[in-house]
Tab-separated table of C-alpha atoms and ligand atoms in Angstrom:
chain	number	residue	atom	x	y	z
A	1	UNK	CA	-1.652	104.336	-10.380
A	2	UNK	CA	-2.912	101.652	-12.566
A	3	UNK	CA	-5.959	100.578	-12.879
A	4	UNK	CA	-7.147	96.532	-12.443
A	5	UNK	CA	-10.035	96.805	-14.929
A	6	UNK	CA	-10.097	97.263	-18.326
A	7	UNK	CA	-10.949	100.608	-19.134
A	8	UNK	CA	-11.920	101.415	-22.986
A	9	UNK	CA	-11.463	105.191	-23.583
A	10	UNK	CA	-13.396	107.017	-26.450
A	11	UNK	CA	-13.272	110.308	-28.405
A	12	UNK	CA	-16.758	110.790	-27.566
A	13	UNK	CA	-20.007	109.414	-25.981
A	14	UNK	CA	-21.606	108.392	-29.806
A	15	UNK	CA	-18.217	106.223	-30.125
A	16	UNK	CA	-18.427	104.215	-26.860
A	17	UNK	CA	-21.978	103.650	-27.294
A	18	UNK	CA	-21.952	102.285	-31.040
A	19	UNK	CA	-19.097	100.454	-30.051
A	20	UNK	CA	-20.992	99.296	-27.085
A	21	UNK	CA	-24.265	98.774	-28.395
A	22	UNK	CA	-22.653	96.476	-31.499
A	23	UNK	CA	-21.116	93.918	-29.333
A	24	UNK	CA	-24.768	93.916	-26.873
A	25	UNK	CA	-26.604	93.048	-30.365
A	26	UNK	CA	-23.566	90.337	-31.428
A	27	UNK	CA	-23.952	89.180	-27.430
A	28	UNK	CA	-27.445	88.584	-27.988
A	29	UNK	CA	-27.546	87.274	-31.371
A	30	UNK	CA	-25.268	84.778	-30.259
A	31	UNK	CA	-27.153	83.972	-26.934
A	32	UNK	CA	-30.418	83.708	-29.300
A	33	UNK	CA	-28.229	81.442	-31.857
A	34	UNK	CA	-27.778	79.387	-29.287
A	35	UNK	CA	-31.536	78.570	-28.130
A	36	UNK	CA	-31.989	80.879	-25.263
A	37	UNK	CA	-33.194	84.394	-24.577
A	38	UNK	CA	-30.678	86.832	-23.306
A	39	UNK	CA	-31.085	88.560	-20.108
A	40	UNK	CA	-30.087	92.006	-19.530
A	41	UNK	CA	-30.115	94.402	-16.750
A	42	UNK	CA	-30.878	97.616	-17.592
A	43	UNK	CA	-29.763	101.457	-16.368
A	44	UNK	CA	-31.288	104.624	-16.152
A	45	UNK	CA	-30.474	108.157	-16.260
A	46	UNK	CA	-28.589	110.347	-18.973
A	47	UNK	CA	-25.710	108.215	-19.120
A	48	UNK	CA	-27.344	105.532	-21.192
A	49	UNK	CA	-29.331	108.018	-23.659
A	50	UNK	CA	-26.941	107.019	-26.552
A	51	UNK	CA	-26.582	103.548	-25.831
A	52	UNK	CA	-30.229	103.130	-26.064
A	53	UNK	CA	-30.301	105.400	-29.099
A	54	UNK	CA	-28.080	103.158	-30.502
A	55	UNK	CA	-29.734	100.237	-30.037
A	56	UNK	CA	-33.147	101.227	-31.573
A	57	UNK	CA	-31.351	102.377	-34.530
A	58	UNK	CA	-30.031	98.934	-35.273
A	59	UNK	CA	-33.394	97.464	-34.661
A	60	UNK	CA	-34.664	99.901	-36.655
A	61	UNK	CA	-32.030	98.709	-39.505
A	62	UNK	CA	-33.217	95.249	-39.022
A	63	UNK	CA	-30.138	94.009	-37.102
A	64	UNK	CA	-31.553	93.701	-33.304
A	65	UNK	CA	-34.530	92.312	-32.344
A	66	UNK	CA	-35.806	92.039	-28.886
A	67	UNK	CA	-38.392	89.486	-29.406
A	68	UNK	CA	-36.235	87.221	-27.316
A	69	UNK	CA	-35.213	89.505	-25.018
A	70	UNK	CA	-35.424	89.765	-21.503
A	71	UNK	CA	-34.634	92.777	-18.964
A	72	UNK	CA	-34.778	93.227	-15.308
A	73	UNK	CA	-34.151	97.219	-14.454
A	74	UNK	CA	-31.366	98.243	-11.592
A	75	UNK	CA	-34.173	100.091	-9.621
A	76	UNK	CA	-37.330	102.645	-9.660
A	77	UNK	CA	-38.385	105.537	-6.986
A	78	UNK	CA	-40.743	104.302	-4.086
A	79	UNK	CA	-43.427	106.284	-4.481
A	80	UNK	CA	-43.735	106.572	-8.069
A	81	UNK	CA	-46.266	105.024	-9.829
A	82	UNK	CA	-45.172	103.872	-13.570
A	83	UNK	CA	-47.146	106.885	-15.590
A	84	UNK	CA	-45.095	109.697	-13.888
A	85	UNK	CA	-42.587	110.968	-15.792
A	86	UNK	CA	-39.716	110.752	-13.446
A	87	UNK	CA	-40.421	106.907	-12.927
A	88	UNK	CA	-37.637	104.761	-14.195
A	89	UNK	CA	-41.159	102.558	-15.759
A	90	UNK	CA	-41.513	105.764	-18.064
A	91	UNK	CA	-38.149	106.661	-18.698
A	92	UNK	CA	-37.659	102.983	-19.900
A	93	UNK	CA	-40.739	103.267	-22.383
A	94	UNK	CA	-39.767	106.592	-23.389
A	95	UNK	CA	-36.017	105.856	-24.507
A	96	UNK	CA	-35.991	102.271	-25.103
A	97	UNK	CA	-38.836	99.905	-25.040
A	98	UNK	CA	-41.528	102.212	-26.829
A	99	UNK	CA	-39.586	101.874	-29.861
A	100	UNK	CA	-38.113	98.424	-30.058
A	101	UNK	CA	-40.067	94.506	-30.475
A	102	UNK	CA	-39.623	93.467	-26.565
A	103	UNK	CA	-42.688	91.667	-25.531
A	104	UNK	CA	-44.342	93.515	-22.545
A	105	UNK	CA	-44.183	90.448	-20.484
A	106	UNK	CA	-40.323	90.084	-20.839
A	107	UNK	CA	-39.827	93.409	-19.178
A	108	UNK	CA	-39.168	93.732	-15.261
A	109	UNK	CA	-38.902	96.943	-13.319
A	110	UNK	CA	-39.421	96.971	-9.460
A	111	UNK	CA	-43.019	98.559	-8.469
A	112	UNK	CA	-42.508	101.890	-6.857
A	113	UNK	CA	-45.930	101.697	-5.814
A	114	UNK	CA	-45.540	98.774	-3.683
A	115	UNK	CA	-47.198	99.080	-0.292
A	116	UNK	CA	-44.918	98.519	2.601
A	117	UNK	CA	-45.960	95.176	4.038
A	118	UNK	CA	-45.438	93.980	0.363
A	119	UNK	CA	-42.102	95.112	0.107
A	120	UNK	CA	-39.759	92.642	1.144
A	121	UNK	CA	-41.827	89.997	-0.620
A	122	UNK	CA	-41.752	91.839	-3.766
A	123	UNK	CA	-37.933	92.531	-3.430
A	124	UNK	CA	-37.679	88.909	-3.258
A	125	UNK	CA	-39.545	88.029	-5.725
A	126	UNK	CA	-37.440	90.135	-8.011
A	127	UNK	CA	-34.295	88.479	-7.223
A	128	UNK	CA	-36.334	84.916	-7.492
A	129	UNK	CA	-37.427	86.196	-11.309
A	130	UNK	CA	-33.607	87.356	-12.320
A	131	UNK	CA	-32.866	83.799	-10.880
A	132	UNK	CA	-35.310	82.008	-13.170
A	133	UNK	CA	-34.841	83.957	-16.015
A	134	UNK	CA	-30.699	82.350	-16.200
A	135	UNK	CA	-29.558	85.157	-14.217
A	136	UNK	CA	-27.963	88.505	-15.761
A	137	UNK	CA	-26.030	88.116	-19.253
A	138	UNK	CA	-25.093	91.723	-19.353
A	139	UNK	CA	-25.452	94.603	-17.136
A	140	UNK	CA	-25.766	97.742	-18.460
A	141	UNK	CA	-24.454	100.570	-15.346
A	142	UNK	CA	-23.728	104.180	-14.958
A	143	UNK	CA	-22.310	105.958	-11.757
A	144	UNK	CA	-23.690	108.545	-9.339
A	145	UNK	CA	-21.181	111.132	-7.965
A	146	UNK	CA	-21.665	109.126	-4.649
A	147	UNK	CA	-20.277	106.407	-6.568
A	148	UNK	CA	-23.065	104.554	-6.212
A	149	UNK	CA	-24.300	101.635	-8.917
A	150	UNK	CA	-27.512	101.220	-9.111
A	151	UNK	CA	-28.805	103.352	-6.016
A	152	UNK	CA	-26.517	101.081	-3.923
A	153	UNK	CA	-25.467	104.515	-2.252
A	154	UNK	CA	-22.373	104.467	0.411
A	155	UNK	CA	-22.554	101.536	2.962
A	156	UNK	CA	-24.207	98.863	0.903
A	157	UNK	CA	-22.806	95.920	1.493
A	158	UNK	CA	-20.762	94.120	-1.249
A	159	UNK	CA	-23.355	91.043	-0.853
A	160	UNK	CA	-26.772	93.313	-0.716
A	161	UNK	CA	-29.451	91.962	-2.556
A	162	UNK	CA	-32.642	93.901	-3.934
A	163	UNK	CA	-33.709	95.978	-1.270
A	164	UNK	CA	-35.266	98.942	-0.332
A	165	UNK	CA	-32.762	102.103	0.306
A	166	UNK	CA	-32.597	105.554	1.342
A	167	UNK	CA	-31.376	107.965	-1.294
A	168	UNK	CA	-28.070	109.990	-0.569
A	169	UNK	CA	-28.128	114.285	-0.159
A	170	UNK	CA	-25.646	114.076	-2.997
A	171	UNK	CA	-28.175	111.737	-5.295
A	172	UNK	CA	-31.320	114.087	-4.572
A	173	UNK	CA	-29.441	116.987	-5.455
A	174	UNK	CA	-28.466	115.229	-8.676
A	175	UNK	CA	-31.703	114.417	-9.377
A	176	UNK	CA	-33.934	117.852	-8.141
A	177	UNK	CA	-33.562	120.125	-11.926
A	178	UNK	CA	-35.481	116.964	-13.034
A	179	UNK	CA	-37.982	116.553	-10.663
A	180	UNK	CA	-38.097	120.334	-10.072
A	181	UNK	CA	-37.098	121.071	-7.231
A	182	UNK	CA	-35.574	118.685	-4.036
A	183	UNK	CA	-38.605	118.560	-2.089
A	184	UNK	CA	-40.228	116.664	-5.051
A	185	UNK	CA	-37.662	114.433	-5.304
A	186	UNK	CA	-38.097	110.836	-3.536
A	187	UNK	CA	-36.335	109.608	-0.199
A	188	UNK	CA	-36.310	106.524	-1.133
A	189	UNK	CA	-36.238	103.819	-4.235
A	190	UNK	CA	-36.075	100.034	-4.164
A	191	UNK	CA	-32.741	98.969	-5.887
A	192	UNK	CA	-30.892	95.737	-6.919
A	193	UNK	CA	-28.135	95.123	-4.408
A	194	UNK	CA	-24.022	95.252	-5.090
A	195	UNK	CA	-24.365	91.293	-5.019
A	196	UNK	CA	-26.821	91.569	-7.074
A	197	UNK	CA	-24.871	92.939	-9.735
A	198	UNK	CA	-22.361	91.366	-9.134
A	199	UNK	CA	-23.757	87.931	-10.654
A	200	UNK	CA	-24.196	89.073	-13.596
A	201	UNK	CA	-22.161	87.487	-16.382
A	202	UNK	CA	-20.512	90.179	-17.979
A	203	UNK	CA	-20.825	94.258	-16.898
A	204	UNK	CA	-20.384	97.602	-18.610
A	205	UNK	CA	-19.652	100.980	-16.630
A	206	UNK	CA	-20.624	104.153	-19.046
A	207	UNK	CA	-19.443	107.311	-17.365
A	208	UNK	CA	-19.097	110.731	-19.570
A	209	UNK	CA	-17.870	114.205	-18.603
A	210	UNK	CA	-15.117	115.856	-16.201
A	211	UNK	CA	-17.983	115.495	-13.297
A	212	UNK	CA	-17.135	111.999	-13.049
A	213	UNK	CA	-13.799	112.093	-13.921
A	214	UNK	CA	-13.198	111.739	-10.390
A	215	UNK	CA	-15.837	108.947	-9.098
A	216	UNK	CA	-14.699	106.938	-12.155
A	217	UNK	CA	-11.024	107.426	-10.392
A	218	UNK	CA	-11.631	106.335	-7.123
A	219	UNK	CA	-14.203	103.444	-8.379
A	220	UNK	CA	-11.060	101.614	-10.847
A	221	UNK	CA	-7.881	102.449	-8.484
A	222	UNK	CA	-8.997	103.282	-5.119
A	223	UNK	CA	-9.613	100.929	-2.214
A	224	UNK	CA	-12.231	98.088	-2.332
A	225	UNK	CA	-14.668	99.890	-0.101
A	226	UNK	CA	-18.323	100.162	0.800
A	227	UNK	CA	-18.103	103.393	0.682
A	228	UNK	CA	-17.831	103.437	-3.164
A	229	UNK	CA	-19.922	100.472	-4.819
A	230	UNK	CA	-18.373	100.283	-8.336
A	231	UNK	CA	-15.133	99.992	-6.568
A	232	UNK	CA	-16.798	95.879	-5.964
A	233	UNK	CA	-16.554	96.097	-9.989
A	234	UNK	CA	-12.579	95.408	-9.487
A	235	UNK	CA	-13.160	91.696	-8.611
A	236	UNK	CA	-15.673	91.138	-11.210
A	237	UNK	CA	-14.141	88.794	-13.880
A	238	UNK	CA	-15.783	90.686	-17.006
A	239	UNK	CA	-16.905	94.521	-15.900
A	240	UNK	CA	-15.038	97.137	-18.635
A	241	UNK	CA	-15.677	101.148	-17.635
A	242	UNK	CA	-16.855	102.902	-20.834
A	243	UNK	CA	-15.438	105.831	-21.065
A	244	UNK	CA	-15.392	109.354	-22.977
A	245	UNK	CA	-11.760	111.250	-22.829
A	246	UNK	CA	-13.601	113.583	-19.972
A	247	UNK	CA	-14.309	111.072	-17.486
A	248	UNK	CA	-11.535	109.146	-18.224
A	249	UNK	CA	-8.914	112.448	-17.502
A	250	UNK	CA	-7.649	111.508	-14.278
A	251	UNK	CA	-6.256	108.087	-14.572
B	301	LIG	C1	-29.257	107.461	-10.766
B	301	LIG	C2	-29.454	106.021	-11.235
B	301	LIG	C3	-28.132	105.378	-11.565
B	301	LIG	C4	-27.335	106.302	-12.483
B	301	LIG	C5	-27.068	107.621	-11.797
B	301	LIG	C6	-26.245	108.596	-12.629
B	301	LIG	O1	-28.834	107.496	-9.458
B	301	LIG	N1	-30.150	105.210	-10.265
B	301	LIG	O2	-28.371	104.111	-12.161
B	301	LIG	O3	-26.133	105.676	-12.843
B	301	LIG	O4	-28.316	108.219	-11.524
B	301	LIG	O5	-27.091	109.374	-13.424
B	301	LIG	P1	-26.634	110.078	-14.758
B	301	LIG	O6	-26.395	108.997	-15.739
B	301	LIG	O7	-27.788	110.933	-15.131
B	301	LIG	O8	-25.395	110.837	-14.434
């Protein structure tokens, strides 16, 4: 089988993200360059660890700033309020903005606190900030075992917008070690749709180790399908899948 998007293949994790994080900083140095603050849209979970690593240590070496920087996360855990430490809002301080120049301002993450008769105004509101903000320069993604981007978990439609959603078995068992245990583990999380996503300029897919060697299969050269949202990667004009020799095994 061959694949329809370009896949990049690395030794390790470190490697893809250096490589990775280099041409984010030269993306938004040139996007700065040109008079206008970049836009990215952000990921959580382990997959990303390194990238962000990455990217604070060239801040650190003076050759990233964020000062004109502007984010908008994938999603956040109804129900969680930013201070605990499962919240996407903490994870995000905790690996990347505690330690880098972005004004508070410029950073977006949907409210997990929201009440419900807020919710659909506040899901729209997101979308209308991502919309005045440029839209998305670069999307930074992972994948879930469901194959799920963002938490757009099987059955979200290729045009979904920011929304809330119910999380799959598959993603709560993922998620329980961290939360300790499934029953602490939320049912739900408000998430930026596939379309979404899809607007954004230009994508990146991380995936690491043999567990997703599989997902990251059937996402590049299995059907178009619903049931596997990356798959809607394969008509994107500029998505690459980042990949460490593990996850990229069975292509
Ligand atoms: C969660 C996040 C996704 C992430 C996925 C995989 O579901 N909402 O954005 O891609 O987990 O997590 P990990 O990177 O820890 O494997």
């Amino acid at each position: 089988m061959t694949e329809s998007l370009p896949v990049r293949v690395f030794a390790d994790r470190n490697d893809a993200c250096r490589t990775l994080a280099a041409e984010v900083a030269a993306l938004i140095g040139a996007i700065n360059d040109s008079g206008r603050t970049a836009v990215l849209g952000l990921a959580t979970g382990r997959t990303p660890l390194p990238f962000y690593a990455e990217l604070i240590r060239l801040h650190r070496e003076g050759a990233l700033s964020f000062s004109r920087v502007v984010t908008f996360n994938l999603d956040e855990y109804l129900g969680l309020p930013g201070e605990h430490p499962e919240s996407y809002r903490a994870f995000m301080q905790r690996e990347l903005f505690g330690h880098v120049d972005i004004p508070a301002e410029n950073v977006h993450i949907p409210d997990g606190t929201v009440g419900e008769a807020e919710l659909e105004a506040h899901c729209q509101a997101y979308e209308d900030a991502i919309r005045a903000a440029g839209g998305i320069d670069f999307q930074l993604l992972g994948i879930g075992r469901t194959g799920h981007i963002g938490f757009n978990e099987p059955g979200s439609p290729k045009n979904s917008r920011t929304r809330l959603v119910g999380l799959d078995p598959v993603t709560r068992q993922d998620a329980a070690p961290s939360f300790g245990g499934l029953e602490q583990v939320p049912e739900h999380a408000i998430s930026m749709g596939c379309g979404t996503i899809l607007e954004a300029r230009k994508i990146a897919l991380l995936a690491w180790g043999s567990a997703k060697a599989g997902i990251v299969r059937e996402a590049l050269t299995g059907p178009i399908t619903d049931q596997v949202s990356a798959s809607f990667l394969q008509e994107h004009p500029d998505a690459t899948f980042y990949l460490d020799a593990e996850a990229g095994a069975g292509l």
